[in-house]
Coordinates of C-alpha atoms and ligand atoms in Angstrom, one line a residue:
M1 CA 219.5 215.4 161.1
K2 CA 216.9 218.5 162.1
Q3 CA 218.6 221.1 164.4
H4 CA 216.6 222.5 167.4
N5 CA 218.1 225.9 167.9
F6 CA 218.4 227.2 171.5
G7 CA 221.1 230.4 170.3
A8 CA 220.6 233.0 173.0
G9 CA 220.2 235.6 170.1
P10 CA 219.6 236.2 167.5
C11 CA 217.5 233.7 168.0
I12 CA 215.4 231.4 166.0
L13 CA 212.5 232.2 163.6
P14 CA 209.5 230.3 162.1
Q15 CA 210.2 228.6 159.0
Q16 CA 206.7 231.0 157.6
V17 CA 208.7 234.2 158.6
L18 CA 212.3 233.2 156.5
E19 CA 210.0 232.0 153.8
A20 CA 207.9 235.2 153.2
T21 CA 211.3 237.5 154.0
S22 CA 213.2 235.3 150.9
K23 CA 210.4 235.9 148.8
A24 CA 210.5 240.5 149.4
V25 CA 213.9 239.8 149.1
M26 CA 213.7 238.7 145.5
N27 CA 210.6 240.4 144.4
F28 CA 208.5 243.2 146.7
N29 CA 205.6 244.4 143.8
G30 CA 208.7 244.4 141.2
L31 CA 212.1 245.0 143.2
S32 CA 213.7 243.5 146.4
V33 CA 212.9 244.9 149.8
L34 CA 216.3 245.5 150.0
E35 CA 216.5 247.8 147.1
I36 CA 213.1 250.1 146.8
S37 CA 212.9 253.3 148.9
H38 CA 211.9 254.2 151.6
R39 CA 209.5 257.0 151.2
T40 CA 207.5 255.0 149.2
K41 CA 204.0 254.0 150.0
D42 CA 204.5 250.5 149.7
W43 CA 207.6 250.9 152.1
E44 CA 205.0 252.9 154.3
S45 CA 202.0 250.3 154.5
V46 CA 204.8 247.8 156.1
M47 CA 205.8 250.3 158.6
D48 CA 202.3 251.1 159.7
E49 CA 201.3 247.4 159.3
C50 CA 204.5 246.4 161.6
R51 CA 203.3 249.8 164.3
S52 CA 199.3 248.3 164.5
L53 CA 200.8 244.7 165.3
W54 CA 202.9 245.8 168.2
K55 CA 200.1 248.0 169.3
E56 CA 197.1 245.1 168.6
L57 CA 198.7 242.7 170.4
L58 CA 200.6 244.4 173.3
N59 CA 197.6 246.2 173.9
I60 CA 199.4 249.6 174.1
P61 CA 197.0 252.2 175.3
D62 CA 196.9 255.9 173.8
G63 CA 199.0 258.3 174.7
Y64 CA 202.5 255.9 173.6
Q65 CA 204.6 256.0 170.7
V66 CA 206.2 252.9 169.0
L67 CA 209.8 253.5 167.4
F68 CA 211.2 251.2 165.3
L69 CA 215.4 252.7 165.7
A70 CA 218.8 251.2 164.9
G71 CA 221.6 250.8 166.7
G72 CA 220.5 247.7 169.2
A73 CA 219.4 248.4 172.5
S74 CA 222.5 249.0 173.9
T75 CA 222.2 252.4 172.4
Q76 CA 219.3 253.0 174.5
F77 CA 221.2 252.6 177.0
M78 CA 222.2 256.3 176.2
T79 CA 219.3 257.7 174.8
V80 CA 217.2 256.7 177.6
P81 CA 219.3 258.9 180.1
Y82 CA 219.9 261.5 177.3
N83 CA 216.2 262.1 177.2
L84 CA 214.8 261.2 181.0
L85 CA 217.7 262.2 183.1
E86 CA 218.0 265.8 185.2
K87 CA 218.7 265.0 188.4
K88 CA 218.8 261.5 189.5
A89 CA 217.9 258.0 188.4
A90 CA 217.4 255.0 189.7
Y91 CA 218.6 251.6 188.8
L92 CA 217.9 247.6 189.6
D93 CA 221.1 245.7 189.3
T94 CA 220.3 241.8 187.8
G95 CA 222.7 241.1 185.6
V96 CA 225.6 242.7 183.1
W97 CA 222.5 244.6 180.7
A98 CA 221.5 245.9 183.9
S99 CA 224.6 246.9 185.2
K100 CA 225.4 248.3 181.7
A101 CA 222.4 250.5 181.4
A102 CA 223.5 251.7 184.9
K103 CA 226.6 252.9 183.0
E104 CA 225.3 254.8 180.7
A105 CA 223.3 257.2 182.9
V106 CA 226.2 258.1 185.7
L107 CA 227.3 260.2 182.7
F108 CA 224.5 262.5 182.8
G109 CA 223.9 262.4 186.2
E110 CA 223.6 261.1 189.5
T111 CA 222.9 257.7 189.3
V112 CA 221.5 255.4 192.3
I113 CA 221.4 251.4 192.6
V114 CA 218.6 250.7 194.5
A115 CA 219.9 246.9 194.7
S116 CA 221.6 244.4 193.7
S117 CA 222.1 240.4 192.9
K118 CA 225.9 240.4 192.2
D119 CA 227.0 239.1 194.7
K120 CA 225.8 236.2 193.9
N121 CA 226.9 236.4 190.4
Y122 CA 223.2 237.5 189.6
S123 CA 221.2 234.3 190.1
Y124 CA 218.2 236.4 191.7
I125 CA 216.2 239.1 191.9
P126 CA 216.7 241.0 194.4
K127 CA 214.0 241.9 196.7
G128 CA 212.4 244.6 199.4
W129 CA 214.1 247.8 197.7
T130 CA 212.4 250.7 197.1
I131 CA 212.3 253.4 194.4
P132 CA 213.5 256.9 195.5
S133 CA 210.4 259.3 194.8
D134 CA 212.8 261.9 193.4
A135 CA 213.6 259.7 191.0
D136 CA 213.5 261.1 187.4
Y137 CA 212.4 257.3 186.6
F138 CA 213.3 253.4 187.6
H139 CA 215.3 251.5 185.1
I140 CA 214.6 247.7 185.2
T141 CA 215.4 244.9 182.9
T142 CA 212.4 242.1 183.6
N143 CA 214.6 239.5 182.1
N144 CA 218.2 238.7 182.6
T145 CA 219.9 236.9 179.1
I146 CA 222.7 235.8 180.4
Y147 CA 221.9 234.2 184.0
G148 CA 218.2 233.2 183.4
T149 CA 216.3 235.1 186.2
E150 CA 213.2 237.3 185.0
I151 CA 210.5 239.5 186.9
R152 CA 207.5 239.0 185.5
E153 CA 205.5 241.2 187.7
D154 CA 204.2 244.6 186.2
F155 CA 204.7 246.6 189.3
D156 CA 203.6 249.9 190.3
S157 CA 206.2 252.5 190.8
P158 CA 206.0 255.7 192.2
V159 CA 208.3 257.3 189.1
N160 CA 208.7 256.6 185.8
L161 CA 209.1 252.8 185.0
V162 CA 211.6 252.0 182.5
A163 CA 212.3 248.7 181.4
D164 CA 214.3 246.4 178.7
M165 CA 212.5 243.9 178.0
S166 CA 214.9 243.0 174.8
S167 CA 214.3 239.1 175.6
D168 CA 210.8 239.0 177.1
I169 CA 208.7 241.1 174.7
M170 CA 205.8 239.3 173.0
T171 CA 206.1 236.4 175.9
R172 CA 204.0 237.4 178.3
K173 CA 200.9 240.0 178.5
V174 CA 202.7 243.0 179.8
D175 CA 200.4 245.7 181.3
V176 CA 201.9 248.2 179.5
A177 CA 200.1 251.8 181.6
K178 CA 202.6 250.6 184.3
Y179 CA 205.8 251.5 182.1
A180 CA 206.8 254.8 181.1
M181 CA 208.6 253.5 178.6
I182 CA 210.0 249.8 177.2
Y183 CA 212.9 248.8 174.6
G184 CA 214.9 246.1 173.2
G185 CA 216.5 244.7 170.4
A186 CA 214.2 242.4 168.3
Q187 CA 216.7 239.9 167.8
K188 CA 215.8 237.4 171.5
N189 CA 212.0 237.1 170.8
V190 CA 210.5 239.5 167.6
G191 CA 212.4 239.2 165.1
P192 CA 216.8 239.5 163.5
A193 CA 218.9 241.9 164.8
G194 CA 219.0 245.2 163.4
V195 CA 215.9 246.6 164.8
T196 CA 215.8 248.2 168.5
F197 CA 212.1 248.9 169.5
V198 CA 210.7 251.8 171.8
I199 CA 207.3 252.1 173.3
V200 CA 207.2 255.5 174.9
R201 CA 204.9 257.4 176.8
E202 CA 204.3 260.7 174.8
D203 CA 204.2 263.1 178.3
I204 CA 207.2 262.0 180.1
L205 CA 209.9 263.9 177.0
G206 CA 210.8 267.6 176.5
K207 CA 211.3 267.5 180.6
V208 CA 214.9 268.0 180.5
S209 CA 216.9 271.3 180.0
R210 CA 220.0 270.0 178.2
L211 CA 219.8 269.8 174.1
L212 CA 219.7 266.7 172.2
P213 CA 221.4 265.6 169.1
S214 CA 218.7 264.4 166.8
M215 CA 219.8 260.7 166.4
V216 CA 219.0 260.7 170.2
D217 CA 215.6 263.2 170.5
Y218 CA 212.6 260.8 170.5
R219 CA 210.1 263.5 169.4
L220 CA 211.9 264.2 166.9
H221 CA 212.0 260.4 165.7
I222 CA 207.7 260.0 166.6
K223 CA 207.3 263.3 164.6
N224 CA 209.2 261.3 161.8
D225 CA 207.7 258.0 162.3
S226 CA 210.9 256.3 162.7
M227 CA 212.0 257.6 159.6
Y228 CA 213.7 260.3 160.2
N229 CA 217.1 258.7 158.5
T230 CA 217.0 255.4 156.5
P231 CA 215.6 252.6 159.1
P232 CA 216.7 249.2 159.0
V233 CA 214.4 248.3 156.3
I234 CA 215.1 244.4 156.0
S235 CA 215.1 244.1 160.3
I236 CA 211.6 245.6 160.4
F237 CA 210.2 244.4 157.1
V238 CA 211.3 241.0 159.3
M239 CA 209.6 241.8 162.8
K240 CA 206.5 242.5 160.8
E241 CA 206.5 239.1 159.2
M242 CA 207.3 237.3 162.8
L243 CA 204.1 239.3 164.6
K244 CA 201.8 238.3 162.1
W245 CA 203.1 234.9 163.2
I246 CA 202.2 235.7 166.2
K247 CA 199.4 237.6 165.7
E248 CA 198.3 233.9 163.5
V249 CA 198.7 231.5 166.3
G250 CA 197.0 232.7 168.6
G251 CA 198.8 236.3 170.2
I252 CA 200.6 236.6 173.1
E253 CA 198.0 235.0 175.4
K254 CA 199.4 231.7 173.5
M255 CA 203.1 233.0 173.4
E256 CA 202.9 233.2 177.2
E257 CA 200.6 229.6 177.0
L258 CA 203.6 228.1 175.0
A259 CA 206.6 229.8 177.1
K260 CA 205.1 228.6 180.4
Q261 CA 204.3 224.6 178.6
R262 CA 208.7 224.7 177.3
A263 CA 210.1 226.1 180.9
E264 CA 208.4 223.6 183.2
I265 CA 209.1 220.8 180.9
L266 CA 212.8 221.2 181.4
Y267 CA 213.4 222.9 184.4
N268 CA 211.1 220.0 185.8
E269 CA 214.0 217.4 184.1
I270 CA 216.4 219.9 185.7
D271 CA 215.0 219.6 189.1
R272 CA 214.0 215.5 188.6
N273 CA 217.5 214.4 187.1
P274 CA 220.8 214.2 189.2
I275 CA 223.4 214.9 187.6
F276 CA 222.2 218.3 186.3
T277 CA 221.2 221.4 188.7
G278 CA 219.5 224.7 188.3
T279 CA 221.7 227.9 188.6
T280 CA 219.1 230.4 189.9
D281 CA 216.3 231.1 192.3
H282 CA 213.1 228.7 192.1
A283 CA 211.3 232.0 192.1
D284 CA 213.0 234.0 189.6
R285 CA 213.6 231.3 187.1
S286 CA 213.1 233.1 183.3
Y287 CA 210.8 231.4 181.4
M288 CA 213.3 232.3 178.3
N289 CA 216.6 231.7 179.4
I290 CA 217.1 228.0 181.6
C291 CA 220.4 228.1 183.1
F292 CA 221.7 224.6 184.5
V293 CA 225.1 222.9 185.1
M294 CA 226.2 219.3 186.1
N295 CA 226.4 218.1 189.8
E296 CA 229.0 218.0 191.4
G297 CA 230.0 214.7 190.9
H298 CA 229.7 215.4 187.6
K299 CA 231.5 218.5 186.4
D300 CA 233.7 216.7 184.4
K301 CA 231.3 215.6 182.1
E302 CA 229.7 219.0 180.8
A303 CA 232.3 218.8 177.3
A304 CA 231.1 215.3 176.8
F305 CA 227.1 215.8 177.5
M306 CA 227.7 218.9 175.0
E307 CA 229.1 216.9 172.1
F308 CA 226.1 214.2 173.4
A309 CA 223.6 216.8 173.3
K310 CA 225.6 218.2 169.9
S311 CA 225.2 215.0 168.1
R312 CA 221.2 215.0 168.4
G313 CA 221.0 218.2 166.6
M314 CA 220.6 220.6 169.9
V315 CA 222.6 224.4 169.0
G316 CA 223.6 226.9 171.4
L317 CA 223.6 225.2 174.5
K318 CA 227.0 226.7 175.8
G319 CA 226.1 228.7 178.6
H320 CA 227.5 232.5 178.8
R321 CA 230.9 232.6 180.1
S322 CA 230.0 234.0 183.8
V323 CA 227.6 231.2 184.1
G324 CA 229.4 228.5 182.5
G325 CA 227.6 225.0 181.5
F326 CA 224.4 225.5 179.2
R327 CA 221.6 227.7 178.4
A328 CA 218.7 226.8 176.7
S329 CA 217.1 230.1 175.5
C330 CA 213.2 229.1 174.8
Y331 CA 212.4 231.9 172.6
N332 CA 209.0 232.5 171.1
A333 CA 209.5 230.5 167.9
L334 CA 210.9 227.2 169.6
P335 CA 209.2 224.3 169.3
V336 CA 208.7 222.7 172.4
E337 CA 209.3 219.7 170.9
S338 CA 212.8 220.8 170.8
V339 CA 212.5 221.1 174.7
Q340 CA 211.3 218.0 174.7
E341 CA 214.2 216.5 172.8
L342 CA 216.6 218.1 175.0
V343 CA 215.2 216.3 177.7
K344 CA 215.2 213.4 176.0
C345 CA 219.2 214.2 176.1
M346 CA 219.3 214.6 179.0
Q347 CA 217.9 211.6 180.3
E348 CA 220.0 209.0 177.6
F349 CA 223.0 210.9 179.2
E350 CA 222.1 210.0 182.7
K351 CA 221.2 206.5 181.6
N352 CA 224.5 206.2 180.4
E353 CA 226.3 207.7 183.0
K354 CA 225.0 204.9 185.7
Ligands
PLP1 C1 220.6 240.9 174.2 C2 220.7 242.0 175.1 C3 220.6 243.6 175.3 C4 221.9 243.9 174.1 O1 221.3 244.3 172.7 P1 221.6 244.5 171.6 O2 221.2 245.0 170.5 O3 223.0 243.5 171.2 O4 222.9 246.0 172.2 C5 220.3 244.2 176.0 N1 220.0 243.5 177.1 C6 218.9 242.0 177.2 C7 218.6 242.2 178.2 C8 219.4 242.1 176.4 O5 218.9 240.6 176.4

């Protein structure tokens, strides 16, 4: 039976990407891609291609560097304040990832939470806040993977804007020039676990007075083309193949169109179907992680629906424990047909309930 992978991460990858990777694992110019030195021309060309695909697809302006690091987005929670926090940092608290990021900043200096939606279990994006103009940077999480809310606007910030885009990078056009830094784990929309992308405007670096250990110093990674130490070779290879696929399919514009299409199909059904309900404010609904629960009067059927959906090939639908219910993660490689099949499940389950 065909499986429909709604997993929240690591994510579904296109067949073409898996095939190209399998091939390179078996034979990459004579050896396995897993066996070659990263100090070879063959590998350097993979790095170069990956970097230029990032720049091309996201239209990254001059003055920015693209790094491929290890340690996951969670390591960046610490690396950002290490490099940027001199006196004061500001954070928008839109979920557990955002608050984990802020928690690390506290270790380095004064950390201000500009606004939080914790009062309603992060079911909306706070509005009406102001960014302190004396902060070294303002940190946001553009897509809140656990709760299903998203900021899809690139707003103006009076201070350096830093964004964790782990779960919505390459799913919409981004005006990179509005950000001082964008980072994230690759494993939600642009590849497998193991590699973290960092897009950083070079002129913001070198301004803090503390001394930086080598591995957290962005300037050192820039100087060494992300190969100060052994890079996560296979993860970068898969990411490069994923970016090639995005380009072939039609680039970011196409990814954005597909994301919108998938989200509309599913939210329309959630709103129409009397046994389901969404968990977030309509205005802040994520295109990536679509969270829903069963309505009052049907709550006891959640396990039954999960089983039913599973029997139809739906994988990874279980909501995060802090929200409950269901979460359909609709990342770049998820075919629109998978969402249509999920909608069919919801409609059939509704019929059986009557
Ligand atoms: C998954 C996720 C993270 C954590 O990424 P790791 O690479 O596992 O450290 C951070 N932020 C957001 C928004 C995420 O979705």
